[in-house]
Short mmCIF file of C-alpha atoms and ligand atoms in Angstrom, two decimals:
data_model
loop_
_atom_site.label_atom_id
_atom_site.label_comp_id
_atom_site.label_asym_id
_atom_site.label_seq_id
_atom_site.Cartn_x
_atom_site.Cartn_y
_atom_site.Cartn_z
CA MET T 1 7.77 166.29 183.04
CA SER T 2 8.19 162.83 183.45
CA ALA T 3 4.74 161.50 182.70
CA PRO T 4 4.53 158.72 180.10
CA PRO T 5 4.13 160.06 176.19
CA MET T 6 0.48 160.14 175.30
CA ASP T 7 -1.46 159.76 171.97
CA ILE T 8 -3.00 162.87 171.96
CA ALA T 9 -4.89 162.58 168.64
CA ARG T 10 -6.50 159.29 169.78
CA GLN T 11 -7.83 160.77 172.90
CA LEU T 12 -9.06 163.64 171.30
CA ALA T 13 -10.61 161.66 168.28
CA PRO T 14 -14.18 161.04 169.55
CA HIS T 15 -14.41 164.77 170.19
CA VAL T 16 -13.20 165.74 167.09
CA LYS T 17 -15.46 163.42 165.27
CA ARG T 18 -18.57 164.44 167.26
CA LEU T 19 -17.90 168.49 166.46
CA ALA T 20 -16.84 167.90 162.83
CA GLY T 21 -20.21 167.58 161.90
CA GLU T 22 -21.85 170.32 163.69
CA PRO T 23 -22.38 173.60 161.69
CA LEU T 24 -19.74 175.97 163.73
CA GLY T 25 -22.68 178.82 163.63
CA ALA T 26 -25.16 176.50 165.40
CA LEU T 27 -22.45 175.35 167.79
CA VAL T 28 -21.51 179.07 168.83
CA ARG T 29 -25.02 180.07 168.96
CA ALA T 30 -26.16 177.31 171.07
CA GLY T 31 -24.67 179.42 174.10
CA GLY T 32 -25.48 177.97 177.42
CA GLN T 33 -22.45 176.40 179.58
CA ARG T 34 -20.46 176.59 176.48
CA ASP T 35 -20.22 180.11 176.65
CA ALA T 36 -18.49 180.58 180.08
CA ALA T 37 -16.59 177.35 179.45
CA LEU T 38 -14.75 179.08 176.55
CA GLN T 39 -13.86 182.33 177.94
CA TRP T 40 -10.85 183.03 180.47
CA GLN T 41 -9.52 185.90 182.12
CA ALA T 42 -6.01 186.78 183.86
CA GLY T 43 -5.70 190.21 185.05
CA THR T 44 -6.20 192.53 182.27
CA VAL T 45 -6.08 189.87 179.44
CA THR T 46 -9.06 188.01 178.25
CA LEU T 47 -9.16 184.95 175.93
CA ASP T 48 -12.69 184.44 174.00
CA ALA T 49 -12.70 180.74 172.24
CA ARG T 50 -16.39 180.92 171.59
CA HIS T 51 -15.64 180.94 167.82
CA GLN T 52 -13.30 177.50 168.13
CA ARG T 53 -14.97 174.13 167.30
CA LEU T 54 -15.18 173.10 170.70
CA ASP T 55 -17.65 172.44 173.60
CA THR T 56 -17.46 171.91 177.27
CA ASP T 57 -17.03 168.04 176.97
CA ALA T 58 -14.03 168.77 174.29
CA MET T 59 -12.62 171.37 176.84
CA ASP T 60 -12.68 168.56 179.75
CA ALA T 61 -10.88 165.96 177.49
CA LEU T 62 -8.22 168.79 176.90
CA PHE T 63 -7.78 169.60 180.45
CA ALA T 64 -7.58 165.93 181.31
CA LEU T 65 -4.59 165.94 179.20
CA ALA T 66 -2.97 168.48 181.07
CA GLU T 67 -3.63 166.61 184.16
CA ALA T 68 -2.06 163.24 182.92
CA ARG T 69 0.88 165.31 182.02
CA GLY T 70 1.35 166.52 185.53
CA PHE T 71 0.35 170.27 184.79
CA ASP T 72 0.42 171.18 188.45
CA ALA T 73 4.04 169.83 189.20
CA ALA T 74 5.45 170.86 186.08
CA ARG T 75 4.16 174.34 186.67
CA ALA T 76 5.64 174.42 190.09
CA ALA T 77 9.07 173.20 188.88
CA LEU T 78 9.45 176.11 186.17
CA LEU T 79 8.52 178.68 188.71
CA SER T 80 10.81 177.61 191.51
CA GLY T 81 13.68 177.41 189.07
CA ASP T 82 14.11 173.41 188.78
CA ILE T 83 15.91 172.19 185.78
CA VAL T 84 13.03 172.11 183.02
CA ASN T 85 15.37 172.31 180.25
CA PRO T 86 17.12 168.96 181.06
CA THR T 87 19.16 168.67 177.43
CA GLU T 88 21.00 171.80 178.57
CA GLU T 89 20.70 171.00 182.36
CA ARG T 90 19.02 174.39 182.78
CA PRO T 91 16.15 176.07 184.57
CA ALA T 92 14.16 178.60 182.84
CA LEU T 93 14.28 181.64 184.49
CA HIS T 94 12.03 184.13 182.39
CA SER T 95 9.52 184.50 185.32
CA ALA T 96 12.14 184.81 188.03
CA LEU T 97 13.26 187.83 186.09
CA ARG T 98 10.00 189.33 187.05
CA ASP T 99 9.99 188.42 190.54
CA ALA T 100 12.58 186.13 191.99
CA SER T 101 10.97 185.33 195.34
CA ALA T 102 9.80 181.87 194.27
CA LEU T 103 13.34 180.98 193.43
CA LYS T 104 14.49 177.90 195.79
CA ASP T 105 18.19 179.01 194.97
CA ARG T 106 18.26 182.17 197.31
CA ALA T 107 21.84 183.22 195.65
CA LEU T 108 20.64 182.98 192.15
CA ALA T 109 17.41 185.10 193.36
CA ALA T 110 20.04 187.69 194.81
CA ARG T 111 22.20 187.85 191.51
CA ILE T 112 19.05 188.38 189.49
CA GLU T 113 18.10 191.34 191.76
CA ALA T 114 21.33 193.04 191.73
CA ALA T 115 21.98 192.59 188.29
CA ARG T 116 18.56 194.52 187.57
CA ALA T 117 19.28 197.27 190.15
CA ARG T 118 22.74 197.50 187.80
CA THR T 119 21.05 197.89 184.55
CA ALA T 120 18.52 200.38 186.10
CA ALA T 121 21.29 202.43 187.41
CA PHE T 122 23.21 202.50 184.20
CA ALA T 123 19.88 203.41 182.16
CA ARG T 124 19.73 206.61 184.65
CA ALA T 125 23.34 207.49 184.12
CA CYS T 126 22.71 207.53 180.58
CA GLN T 127 20.19 210.14 180.68
CA GLY T 128 22.85 212.58 182.26
CA THR T 129 26.55 213.52 182.31
CA ASP T 130 27.26 210.37 183.75
CA ALA T 131 26.60 208.52 180.41
CA PRO T 132 29.47 206.89 178.71
CA GLY T 133 30.71 209.69 176.57
CA GLY T 134 29.91 212.38 179.20
CA LYS T 135 26.61 213.64 177.47
CA PRO T 136 23.47 212.25 177.56
CA VAL T 137 22.90 209.42 175.14
CA THR T 138 20.80 210.27 172.16
CA ARG T 139 20.99 207.25 170.06
CA ILE T 140 21.12 203.66 171.37
CA ILE T 141 22.11 201.02 168.51
CA ASN T 142 21.12 197.37 169.56
CA ILE T 143 23.22 194.81 167.83
CA GLY T 144 21.77 191.23 168.48
CA ILE T 145 19.63 188.56 166.29
CA GLY T 146 17.02 186.18 167.18
CA GLY T 147 15.75 186.55 170.86
CA SER T 148 18.41 189.40 171.27
CA ASP T 149 16.85 191.44 168.73
CA LEU T 150 12.99 190.32 168.40
CA GLY T 151 12.08 190.74 172.14
CA PRO T 152 13.72 194.51 172.35
CA ARG T 153 12.17 195.33 168.79
CA LEU T 154 8.74 194.36 169.70
CA VAL T 155 8.73 196.12 172.98
CA TYR T 156 10.27 199.55 171.51
CA SER T 157 7.71 199.45 168.65
CA ALA T 158 4.81 198.64 171.17
CA MET T 159 6.17 201.37 173.76
CA LYS T 160 7.06 204.26 171.40
CA ALA T 161 4.64 206.45 173.10
CA PHE T 162 6.37 206.07 176.30
CA ARG T 163 9.87 206.54 175.37
CA ARG T 164 12.10 209.25 176.90
CA GLU T 165 12.53 212.71 175.05
CA GLY T 166 15.67 213.01 172.99
CA VAL T 167 16.74 209.58 172.59
CA ASP T 168 16.31 207.10 169.86
CA LEU T 169 16.68 203.31 169.50
CA ARG T 170 17.70 201.59 166.12
CA PHE T 171 18.38 197.90 165.53
CA VAL T 172 20.87 195.92 163.70
CA SER T 173 20.46 192.23 163.41
CA ASN T 174 21.29 191.27 159.85
CA LEU T 175 24.64 190.89 158.11
CA ASP T 176 23.36 193.03 155.43
CA PRO T 177 25.43 196.29 155.66
CA ALA T 178 22.38 198.23 155.21
CA ASP T 179 21.17 197.25 158.57
CA LEU T 180 24.09 199.18 160.30
CA GLU T 181 23.88 201.81 157.36
CA ASP T 182 20.21 202.68 158.59
CA ALA T 183 21.01 202.41 162.24
CA ILE T 184 23.68 205.21 162.18
CA GLU T 185 21.69 207.37 160.05
CA GLY T 186 21.91 210.87 161.47
CA ALA T 187 23.51 209.65 164.40
CA ASP T 188 26.20 211.58 166.32
CA PRO T 189 28.72 209.11 167.29
CA GLU T 190 29.67 211.33 170.76
CA THR T 191 26.38 210.69 171.92
CA THR T 192 25.55 207.19 170.71
CA LEU T 193 25.61 203.82 172.64
CA VAL T 194 26.14 200.58 171.05
CA CYS T 195 24.72 197.96 173.23
CA VAL T 196 25.78 194.29 171.98
CA THR T 197 23.20 191.99 173.08
CA SER T 198 24.12 188.33 172.73
CA LYS T 199 23.65 185.68 175.20
CA SER T 200 26.56 183.43 173.94
CA PHE T 201 28.82 186.18 172.68
CA THR T 202 29.73 184.03 169.84
CA THR T 203 27.05 184.63 167.02
CA SER T 204 28.77 185.63 164.22
CA GLU T 205 26.15 188.15 162.74
CA THR T 206 26.25 190.06 166.11
CA LEU T 207 29.94 189.67 166.56
CA MET T 208 30.68 190.97 162.83
CA ASN T 209 27.95 194.04 163.40
CA ALA T 210 29.59 194.96 166.47
CA ARG T 211 33.11 195.13 164.94
CA ALA T 212 31.51 197.19 162.31
CA ALA T 213 29.91 199.48 164.63
CA LYS T 214 32.92 199.94 166.72
CA ALA T 215 35.12 200.76 163.58
CA TRP T 216 32.34 203.59 162.85
CA LEU T 217 32.58 204.86 166.34
CA ALA T 218 36.48 204.66 166.07
CA ALA T 219 36.50 206.66 162.62
CA SER T 220 35.48 209.74 164.30
CA LEU T 221 36.31 209.63 168.06
CA GLY T 222 39.26 207.15 167.87
CA GLU T 223 39.63 203.70 169.49
CA GLU T 224 39.44 204.70 173.47
CA ALA T 225 36.41 206.65 173.00
CA ALA T 226 34.74 204.34 170.76
CA ASN T 227 35.59 201.53 173.32
CA ALA T 228 33.70 203.54 175.84
CA ARG T 229 30.54 203.85 173.88
CA MET T 230 30.16 200.21 173.66
CA ALA T 231 28.04 198.00 176.25
CA ALA T 232 27.15 194.51 176.17
CA ALA T 233 24.48 192.28 177.70
CA THR T 234 25.41 188.64 177.73
CA ALA T 235 25.70 185.50 179.59
CA ALA T 236 29.22 185.06 178.77
CA PRO T 237 30.98 188.11 180.08
CA ASP T 238 34.41 186.81 179.71
CA ARG T 239 33.74 186.67 176.04
CA ALA T 240 32.63 190.36 176.14
CA GLU T 241 35.44 191.36 177.61
CA SER T 242 37.75 189.57 175.44
CA PHE T 243 36.02 191.34 172.56
CA GLY T 244 37.07 194.81 174.17
CA ILE T 245 34.19 195.84 176.09
CA ALA T 246 34.99 197.27 179.58
CA PRO T 247 33.81 195.33 182.48
CA ALA T 248 31.91 198.28 183.75
CA ARG T 249 29.86 198.27 180.73
CA ILE T 250 29.13 194.49 180.55
CA PHE T 251 25.80 193.58 182.13
CA PRO T 252 25.52 189.68 182.62
CA PHE T 253 22.49 187.55 182.78
CA GLU T 254 21.86 183.86 183.70
CA GLU T 255 22.63 180.95 181.35
CA GLY T 256 19.02 179.85 182.47
CA VAL T 257 17.56 182.78 180.72
CA GLY T 258 16.65 181.51 177.07
CA GLY T 259 17.44 183.89 174.19
CA ARG T 260 13.93 184.06 173.21
CA TYR T 261 12.71 184.68 176.67
CA SER T 262 15.71 187.21 177.48
CA PHE T 263 14.57 190.96 177.09
CA TRP T 264 13.10 190.79 180.57
CA SER T 265 17.07 190.43 181.73
CA ALA T 266 19.83 192.69 181.04
CA ALA T 267 19.34 191.79 177.31
CA GLY T 268 16.65 194.63 177.66
CA LEU T 269 19.02 197.05 178.61
CA CYS T 270 18.62 199.18 175.07
CA LEU T 271 14.80 199.34 176.07
CA GLU T 272 15.53 200.03 179.86
CA ILE T 273 17.49 203.20 178.59
CA VAL T 274 15.14 204.48 175.97
CA LEU T 275 12.16 203.91 178.13
CA GLY T 276 13.53 204.60 181.58
CA PRO T 277 13.81 202.08 184.56
CA GLU T 278 10.38 203.24 185.71
CA VAL T 279 8.53 202.09 182.27
CA PHE T 280 10.46 198.85 181.83
CA ALA T 281 9.71 197.96 185.66
CA ARG T 282 5.81 198.32 184.67
CA ILE T 283 6.43 195.84 181.75
CA LEU T 284 7.99 193.31 183.97
CA GLU T 285 5.04 194.07 186.61
CA GLY T 286 2.41 193.35 183.88
CA ALA T 287 4.38 189.98 183.06
CA ARG T 288 4.34 189.33 186.88
CA GLN T 289 0.76 189.66 187.50
CA ILE T 290 0.21 186.88 184.59
CA ASP T 291 3.01 184.81 186.48
CA ALA T 292 0.84 184.93 189.62
CA HIS T 293 -2.28 183.92 187.57
CA PHE T 294 -0.03 181.19 185.93
CA ALA T 295 1.00 179.96 189.18
CA ALA T 296 -2.44 179.97 191.59
CA ALA T 297 -5.24 179.58 189.05
CA PRO T 298 -6.64 176.18 188.86
CA ALA T 299 -6.21 174.36 185.81
CA LYS T 300 -9.56 175.06 184.30
CA ASP T 301 -9.51 179.04 185.05
CA ASN T 302 -5.88 179.23 183.70
CA LEU T 303 -5.73 181.42 180.81
CA PRO T 304 -2.25 180.31 179.37
CA LEU T 305 -3.01 176.71 179.81
CA ALA T 306 -6.40 176.94 177.96
CA LYS T 307 -4.72 178.77 175.27
CA ALA T 308 -2.05 176.02 175.01
CA LEU T 309 -5.02 173.28 174.92
CA ILE T 310 -6.78 175.10 172.40
CA ASP T 311 -3.87 175.33 169.81
CA VAL T 312 -3.13 171.56 171.03
CA TRP T 313 -6.79 170.55 169.80
CA ASN T 314 -6.45 172.35 166.25
CA ARG T 315 -2.86 170.95 165.73
CA ALA T 316 -2.96 167.33 167.19
CA GLY T 317 -6.94 166.98 167.04
CA ARG T 318 -7.88 168.48 163.94
CA GLY T 319 -4.88 168.25 161.97
CA LEU T 320 -4.23 171.95 161.42
CA LEU T 321 -0.63 172.71 160.77
CA SER T 322 -0.69 176.53 160.95
CA ARG T 323 -1.92 179.27 163.10
CA CYS T 324 -2.55 182.94 162.01
CA VAL T 325 -1.92 185.90 164.57
CA ALA T 326 -3.68 189.11 163.31
CA ALA T 327 -2.68 192.03 165.61
CA TYR T 328 -5.20 194.80 165.14
CA SER T 329 -2.88 197.54 166.30
CA THR T 330 0.05 199.30 164.85
CA ARG T 331 2.03 199.13 167.85
CA LEU T 332 1.80 195.34 167.85
CA GLU T 333 2.73 194.95 164.26
CA LEU T 334 5.78 193.09 165.46
CA LEU T 335 4.00 190.62 167.46
CA PRO T 336 3.58 187.83 164.68
CA ALA T 337 7.24 187.82 164.13
CA TYR T 338 8.05 187.46 167.78
CA LEU T 339 5.51 184.95 168.47
CA GLN T 340 6.94 183.16 165.36
CA GLN T 341 10.38 182.83 167.10
CA LEU T 342 9.12 182.01 170.49
CA GLU T 343 6.93 179.55 169.35
CA MET T 344 8.44 177.83 166.45
CA GLU T 345 11.88 177.79 168.05
CA SER T 346 10.61 176.33 171.19
CA LEU T 347 8.04 173.83 169.99
CA GLY T 348 9.63 173.10 166.56
CA LYS T 349 10.75 169.75 167.57
CA ALA T 350 10.12 166.12 166.32
CA VAL T 351 11.19 164.11 169.43
CA ARG T 352 9.83 163.94 172.84
CA LEU T 353 12.16 164.54 175.93
CA ASP T 354 12.72 160.52 176.26
CA GLY T 355 14.04 160.52 172.72
CA SER T 356 10.35 159.06 171.13
CA ALA T 357 9.38 160.34 167.88
CA LEU T 358 6.50 162.92 167.90
CA PRO T 359 3.64 161.29 165.92
CA ALA T 360 2.55 163.12 162.80
CA HIS T 361 0.21 166.40 163.17
CA SER T 362 1.58 167.46 166.59
CA GLY T 363 4.57 169.60 168.09
CA GLY T 364 4.59 173.39 167.48
CA GLN T 365 2.30 175.13 164.91
CA LEU T 366 3.44 177.23 162.01
CA VAL T 367 2.76 180.87 163.20
CA TRP T 368 2.47 183.65 160.99
CA GLY T 369 0.43 186.60 160.45
CA GLY T 370 0.66 190.33 160.35
CA LYS T 371 -1.19 193.58 161.25
CA GLY T 372 -5.11 194.48 161.11
CA SER T 373 -6.45 195.80 159.15
CA ASP T 374 -3.72 195.68 156.55
CA VAL T 375 -3.81 191.94 156.49
CA GLN T 376 -7.62 191.95 155.26
CA HIS T 377 -6.36 193.45 151.94
CA SER T 378 -3.36 190.67 151.63
CA PHE T 379 -3.67 187.39 152.74
CA PHE T 380 -7.34 187.46 154.32
CA GLN T 381 -8.71 186.05 150.98
CA TRP T 382 -6.94 183.06 151.31
CA LEU T 383 -8.12 182.62 155.06
CA HIS T 384 -12.03 183.12 153.69
CA GLN T 385 -11.78 181.20 150.51
CA GLY T 386 -8.86 179.23 150.54
CA VAL T 387 -8.95 175.36 150.66
CA ASP T 388 -7.36 175.22 154.02
CA GLU T 389 -8.96 175.82 157.26
CA VAL T 390 -6.30 178.27 159.33
CA PRO T 391 -7.09 179.15 163.11
CA VAL T 392 -6.96 183.12 163.55
CA ASP T 393 -5.93 184.74 166.55
CA PHE T 394 -7.22 188.04 166.66
CA ILE T 395 -5.15 190.34 168.96
CA ALA T 396 -7.37 193.34 170.23
CA VAL T 397 -6.77 196.34 172.30
CA GLN T 398 -10.24 197.53 173.88
CA ALA T 399 -9.11 200.86 175.03
CA LEU T 400 -7.94 202.02 171.48
CA TYR T 401 -11.00 200.80 169.57
CA ALA T 402 -13.42 202.53 172.45
CA SER T 403 -11.24 205.70 172.75
CA GLY T 404 -13.75 207.85 170.60
CA ASP T 405 -11.52 208.45 167.60
CA GLU T 406 -13.61 207.21 164.51
CA ARG T 407 -10.55 205.35 162.70
CA ALA T 408 -9.78 203.44 165.74
CA LYS T 409 -13.64 202.59 166.31
CA ALA T 410 -13.69 201.52 162.81
CA LEU T 411 -10.39 199.27 163.51
CA GLY T 412 -12.40 197.60 166.06
CA ALA T 413 -15.28 197.18 163.86
CA ASN T 414 -12.99 195.46 161.13
CA LEU T 415 -11.73 192.86 163.65
CA VAL T 416 -15.25 192.15 164.85
CA ALA T 417 -16.55 191.58 161.30
CA GLN T 418 -13.64 189.50 160.18
CA THR T 419 -14.35 187.07 163.23
CA ALA T 420 -18.04 186.98 161.97
CA ALA T 421 -17.10 186.41 158.31
CA LEU T 422 -14.80 183.69 159.21
CA LEU T 423 -17.68 181.91 161.48
CA ASP T 424 -20.59 182.35 159.15
CA GLY T 425 -19.31 182.97 155.63
CA HIS T 426 -21.68 184.00 153.08
CA GLN T 427 -23.79 182.35 150.40
CA GLY T 428 -23.17 183.83 147.09
CA GLU T 429 -26.04 184.14 144.41
CA GLY T 430 -26.47 184.23 140.61
CA ASP T 431 -24.28 183.04 138.00
CA LEU T 432 -21.07 183.71 140.15
CA ALA T 433 -22.67 182.17 143.16
CA ALA T 434 -19.58 179.62 143.54
CA HIS T 435 -17.21 182.28 143.29
CA LYS T 436 -18.95 184.60 145.62
CA THR T 437 -19.40 182.06 148.40
CA LEU T 438 -17.37 182.04 151.67
CA PRO T 439 -17.74 178.73 153.20
CA GLY T 440 -17.69 180.04 157.06
CA GLY T 441 -17.02 177.49 159.57
CA ARG T 442 -13.50 178.65 160.06
CA VAL T 443 -12.44 179.14 163.96
CA SER T 444 -10.74 181.96 165.61
CA SER T 445 -10.17 183.36 169.14
CA VAL T 446 -9.68 186.73 170.47
CA ILE T 447 -6.98 187.77 172.74
CA MET T 448 -7.81 191.26 174.16
CA LEU T 449 -5.76 193.51 176.16
CA GLU T 450 -7.70 196.37 178.24
CA CYS T 451 -5.12 198.77 177.52
CA LEU T 452 -1.59 198.57 175.54
CA ASP T 453 0.38 200.16 178.39
CA PRO T 454 3.62 198.87 179.89
CA GLU T 455 1.68 196.48 181.90
CA GLY T 456 -0.69 195.25 179.24
CA LEU T 457 2.40 194.30 176.90
CA GLY T 458 4.19 192.64 179.62
CA ALA T 459 0.90 190.55 180.28
CA LEU T 460 0.45 189.90 176.56
CA ILE T 461 4.00 188.59 176.20
CA ALA T 462 4.01 186.43 179.22
CA VAL T 463 0.47 184.75 178.44
CA HIS T 464 2.46 183.47 175.49
CA GLU T 465 5.36 182.41 177.34
CA HIS T 466 3.42 180.27 179.58
CA LYS T 467 1.18 178.77 176.79
CA VAL T 468 4.37 177.49 174.98
CA PHE T 469 5.52 176.04 178.27
CA CYS T 470 2.13 174.43 178.47
CA GLU T 471 2.17 173.11 174.77
CA GLY T 472 5.63 171.60 175.57
CA LEU T 473 4.54 169.76 178.39
CA ILE T 474 1.33 168.28 176.63
CA TYR T 475 3.62 167.02 173.92
CA GLY T 476 6.44 165.72 176.19
CA LEU T 477 9.08 167.90 174.22
CA ASN T 478 11.67 170.30 175.56
CA PRO T 479 10.58 173.80 174.61
CA PHE T 480 13.89 175.56 175.88
CA ASP T 481 16.43 174.05 173.48
CA GLN T 482 17.17 174.71 169.91
CA TRP T 483 19.91 172.35 168.72
CA GLY T 484 18.17 172.43 165.20
CA VAL T 485 19.95 175.94 164.64
CA GLU T 486 23.53 174.87 165.15
CA LEU T 487 24.12 172.95 161.66
CA GLY T 488 23.52 176.10 159.37
CA LYS T 489 26.24 178.01 161.64
CA ARG T 490 28.63 175.28 161.33
CA LEU T 491 28.04 175.14 157.60
CA THR T 492 28.64 178.72 157.23
CA THR T 493 31.55 178.72 158.97
CA ASP T 494 32.91 175.92 156.76
CA LEU T 495 32.09 177.85 153.78
CA LEU T 496 33.94 181.02 154.90
CA GLU T 497 36.83 179.11 155.87
CA GLY T 498 37.03 177.35 152.50
CA ASN T 499 36.20 173.92 153.70
CA HIS T 500 33.88 172.71 150.83
CA SER T 501 34.51 168.94 150.79
CA ARG T 502 30.81 168.46 152.22
CA PHE T 503 28.81 170.31 149.77
CA ASP T 504 26.88 169.28 146.95
CA ARG T 505 27.30 170.82 143.26
CA ALA T 506 24.42 173.19 143.33
CA SER T 507 25.81 174.37 146.46
CA LEU T 508 29.32 174.94 145.50
CA ASP T 509 27.98 176.49 142.31
CA LEU T 510 26.39 179.19 144.55
CA ALA T 511 29.41 179.50 146.48
CA ARG T 512 31.42 180.42 143.57
CA LEU T 513 28.91 182.87 142.26
CA PHE T 514 29.15 184.60 146.02
CA ARG T 515 33.12 184.16 145.95
CA LEU T 516 33.39 182.00 148.81
O1 F6P A 601 22.00 185.82 171.80
P1 F6P A 601 22.72 185.04 171.06
O2 F6P A 601 23.73 184.08 171.87
O3 F6P A 601 23.46 185.75 170.21
O4 F6P A 601 21.89 184.01 170.05
C1 F6P A 601 21.00 184.83 169.16
C2 F6P A 601 19.87 183.74 168.77
O5 F6P A 601 20.44 182.73 168.08
C3 F6P A 601 19.78 181.41 168.64
O6 F6P A 601 20.45 180.86 169.25
C4 F6P A 601 19.56 180.57 167.38
O7 F6P A 601 18.90 181.51 166.51
C5 F6P A 601 18.64 181.93 169.17
O8 F6P A 601 18.00 181.17 170.04
C6 F6P A 601 18.86 183.19 169.94
O9 F6P A 601 18.11 184.10 170.29
#
């Protein structure tokens, strides 16, 4: 990561200028080498970027950026467990959680493997009379926020079809008491397990909710039995113990596991219980296959790198701030929210690792989106006829659309229709021609899974994790820290403790209304 900063926009400018004048439809229909150069495959995931305003020369220029930034060495450093998060002096261990064999630090690898065996054993115990309350767990409540919530939430929502019979998982993240009220609805405290998931075990939302959940358990079972139904997943086991959770039910993970990359670790404990260790292992295996592709594929064949470069092209080259993710699958409806944290917390930085400022129109994109085809009836109007161009990532599941169900087939047809409408637009006619015209020329990519099984889900998430790493590398920023979230936490504490001196009048008026 020590390569010097680059003026990405200047290097891409000749290609951006050359391609800006081309009608996108004509560029796409030219076919030839361009077709092959804009499609990638990694295991069961494919990326089709033929609807991007790109050609082979522009792609070559993008791959040259990756080479100039030392892609090969940076990738090796990530996967072998070197310090790739220098502002916190940590490695980034999410790939090692899938397969620790590439780690240089063998003691660390052994710890990761032992931690996995322990969570799997606990998950199995929860299925029978070895469960904390002596009866199989029927309700798991995961209490966590940010990465300690969004990962487990996405995976559970995507993998509902694989959950074990007789057990349900609910999530509590927000401080609104309604979160916990919903999570305990219909639950039997006797057979409920509360998993407190917090890397730091200092996050105030999580700790307050954990206290409230414990009080709910204690109200019907008493203090001791309530404690027995509390488990923790954390990188700070001492703090979890001080909180009152018994060491036997504290499942540690490494400091080098970032919060938004953490569900592969013990932070996925709630998933391992509700899905069973075997299904959880299959999710890891899908991710491991992408890790193997990312590790071995040459730059030009490397799907996560190619996706990163396409996003750099649109952001730094073409100046497009945001990217829309439209997942054409109900099971993947939480993917946009998950990617929002993964990408925006990782790449929402304005300084490079060397402390120099990033130029305008660079750094992470504003990521937003939703579930197709629903979003066609909400914000797609803006994508088709609004003033701004926004690249769209269509997330597709081949086996779903080809399943023979006529609704699923129509869902696939909707996806294809939208990519075509964005590309070609439509020339309106008659008096209202101007209103009925869609300009077209709007870019999109399709990221397709063969099938949304545990392996497919793991692969899809790992592709995005490595993509984010590559973008961080190209921009020269650290995708693994998140200092920007700290100030708000401190100010909240100030308000709750009555330290009002640094607040402005409007803020204090609000504080008074809220009785702070
Ligand atoms: O797991 P923890 O330490 O409770 O943190 C929760 C979340 O808070 C953040 O630190 C900041 O929002 C995220 O990075 C993290 O996922």
